[in-house]
Each structure stands twice: as structure tokens, then as C-alpha cells.
C-alpha positions as MATLAB code, in Angstrom:
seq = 'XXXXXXXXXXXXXXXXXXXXXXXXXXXXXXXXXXXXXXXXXXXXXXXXXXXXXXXXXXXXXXXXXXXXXXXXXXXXXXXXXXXXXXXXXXXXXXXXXXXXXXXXXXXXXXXXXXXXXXXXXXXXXXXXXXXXX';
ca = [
      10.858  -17.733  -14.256;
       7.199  -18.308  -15.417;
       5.526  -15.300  -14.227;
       2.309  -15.620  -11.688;
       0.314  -12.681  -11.418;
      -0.494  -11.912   -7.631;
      -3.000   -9.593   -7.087;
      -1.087   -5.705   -7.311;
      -2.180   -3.501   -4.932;
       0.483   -0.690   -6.084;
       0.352    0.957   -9.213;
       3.007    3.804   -8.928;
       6.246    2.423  -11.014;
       4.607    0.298  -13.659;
       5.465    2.031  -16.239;
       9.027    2.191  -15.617;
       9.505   -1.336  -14.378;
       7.665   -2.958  -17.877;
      11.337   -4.295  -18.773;
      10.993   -6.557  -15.539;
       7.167   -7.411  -15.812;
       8.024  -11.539  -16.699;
       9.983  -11.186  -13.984;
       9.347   -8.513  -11.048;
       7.042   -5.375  -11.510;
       6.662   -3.050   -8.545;
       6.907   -6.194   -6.178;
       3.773   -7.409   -6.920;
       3.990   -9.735  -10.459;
       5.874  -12.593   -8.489;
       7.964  -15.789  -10.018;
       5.253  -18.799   -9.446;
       5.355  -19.960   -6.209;
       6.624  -16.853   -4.721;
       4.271  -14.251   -2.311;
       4.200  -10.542   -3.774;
       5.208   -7.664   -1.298;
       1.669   -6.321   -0.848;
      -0.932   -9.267   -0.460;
      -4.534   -9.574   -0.041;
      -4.382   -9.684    3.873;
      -2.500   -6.558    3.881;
      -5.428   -4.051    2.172;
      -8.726   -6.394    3.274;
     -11.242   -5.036    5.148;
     -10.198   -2.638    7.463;
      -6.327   -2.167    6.669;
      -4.698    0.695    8.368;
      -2.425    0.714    5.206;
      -2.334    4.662    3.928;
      -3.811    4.207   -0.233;
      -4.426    6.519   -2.944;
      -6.845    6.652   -5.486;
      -5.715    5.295   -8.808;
      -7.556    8.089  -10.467;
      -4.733   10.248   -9.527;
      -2.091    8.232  -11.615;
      -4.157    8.889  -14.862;
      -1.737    9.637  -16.916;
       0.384    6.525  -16.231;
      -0.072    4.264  -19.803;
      -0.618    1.383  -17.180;
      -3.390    3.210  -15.608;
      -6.507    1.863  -17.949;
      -5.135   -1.759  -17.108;
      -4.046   -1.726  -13.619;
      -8.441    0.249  -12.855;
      -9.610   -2.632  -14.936;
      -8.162   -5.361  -13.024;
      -7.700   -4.566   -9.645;
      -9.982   -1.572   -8.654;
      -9.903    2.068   -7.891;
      -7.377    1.913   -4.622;
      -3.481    1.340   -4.909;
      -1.147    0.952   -2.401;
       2.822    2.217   -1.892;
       4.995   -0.557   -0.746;
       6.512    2.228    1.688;
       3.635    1.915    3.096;
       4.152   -1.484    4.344;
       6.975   -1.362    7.623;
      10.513   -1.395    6.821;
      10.768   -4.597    8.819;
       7.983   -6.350    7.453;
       8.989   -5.474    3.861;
      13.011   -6.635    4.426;
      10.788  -10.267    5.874;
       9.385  -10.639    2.671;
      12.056   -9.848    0.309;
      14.506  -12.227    2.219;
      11.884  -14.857    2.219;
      11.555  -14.348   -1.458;
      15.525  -14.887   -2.035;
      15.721  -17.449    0.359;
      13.089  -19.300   -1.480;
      15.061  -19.044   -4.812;
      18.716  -19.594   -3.485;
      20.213  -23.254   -3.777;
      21.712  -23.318   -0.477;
      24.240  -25.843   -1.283;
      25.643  -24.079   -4.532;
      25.532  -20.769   -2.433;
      27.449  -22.494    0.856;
      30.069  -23.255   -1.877;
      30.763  -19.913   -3.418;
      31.307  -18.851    0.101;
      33.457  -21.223    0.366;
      35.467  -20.656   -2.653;
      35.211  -16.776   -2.117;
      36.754  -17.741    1.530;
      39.913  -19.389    0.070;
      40.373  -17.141   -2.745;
      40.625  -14.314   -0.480;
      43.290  -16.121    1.521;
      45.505  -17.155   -1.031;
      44.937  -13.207   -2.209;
      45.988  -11.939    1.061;
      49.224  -14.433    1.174;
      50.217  -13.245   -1.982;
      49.816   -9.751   -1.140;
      51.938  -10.051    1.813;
      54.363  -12.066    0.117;
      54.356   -9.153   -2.725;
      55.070   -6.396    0.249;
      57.866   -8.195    1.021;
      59.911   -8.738   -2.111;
      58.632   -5.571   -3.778;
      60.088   -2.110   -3.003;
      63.079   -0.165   -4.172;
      65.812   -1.986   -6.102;
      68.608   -2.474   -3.816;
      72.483   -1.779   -5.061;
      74.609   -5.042   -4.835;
];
């Protein structure tokens, strides 16, 4: 995934996400075409969103570049509702899921756990004790 940087509002977790930046970094760096957890409608003018001042994250190694690019306020994503957070993140998968390929693993999950089970019930019945003849 080519990575598209959205506009992070959080900075708490940087550091120990920078494995995952091409990828996912606090929920904010986002695969291209995909919307970040924390967007620009969420901490506009007026937000009710709780922040904190990136000053007190200082010592993070990411702080220097986070101030530089995005400004002096930083948001949790806790701070965003439970329900409106789970939205996002299943719209995100959704949006990267090939429903067809994913309909079929269900599918083949489905009938491998059937002919599992038959062969488990099968195995119940022939395995036990050894019988005398």
C-alpha cells in the first residue's frame, strides 16, 4: 500500500508504531484512498473533542516533526466514540476486502469444518478401548 498522509491529529504512539508508518501509524497515515480515524471535520472550529497540547509529549523523538507539521494541539483517538471509531475502522476493511475472494474462504472454511466434524464423529465411534475377540 502506497502510503497517503492524512492530516494526524494524534501524536501519542508514534514512536512506537514507526514499524507500521508505510502502512498504519496511530490511525492517522492511511493506505491512499482510505479516510484516517481522526479527520479534519472532527477537530475544526469548535470541536467538543477533549485535546492536549503537544508540548506535553516533548520528549517523544516524533515530537519536533509531528509541531512542525500539524500544529500545537493533538488529539486521542479515545477521544472519538466507541461507535463512531468501530464505523470507521470497518469502513476502512470493508474498503480493502475483495468480497468475492472473502465469500469464498467462508465458504471453504464452511465445508472444511463439516468434513472435520464427520470425521470426528466417525473417529468417536471406532476409537476407544481395544475390545477382546
Amino acid at each position: 500500500m502506497t502510503p497517503n498522509k492524512a492530516k494526524p491529529h494524534w501524536a501519542r504512539g508514534l514512536g512506537a508504531a514507526s514499524s507500521l508508518q508505510s502502512k498504519i501509524t496511530g490511525g492517522l497515515y492511511i493506505a491512499k484512498g482510505h479516510k484516517g480515524a481522526i479527520d479534519a471535520d472532527d477537530v475544526g472550529a469548535g470541536t467538543k473533542l477533549p485535546f492536549f497540547a503537544a508540548e506535553s509529549k516533548v520528549g517523544d523523538s516524533q515530537h519536533r516533526w509531528f509541531v512542525d507539521n500539524y500544529g500545537e494541539r493533538c488529539w486521542d483517538l479515545d477521544a472519538l466514540s466507541p461507535v463512531v471509531l468501530r464505523q470507521r475502522v470497518e469502513t476502512a476493511i470493508l474498503g480493502c476486502l475483495d468480497q468475492d475472494a472473502w465469500d469464498h474462504s467462508v465458504d471453504v472454511e464452511k465445508a472444511e469444518r463439516e468434513s472435520m466434524s464427520g470425521f470426528m464423529d466417525t473417529w468417536k465411534s471406532i476409537s476407544g478401548p481395544a475390545k477382546k475377540y
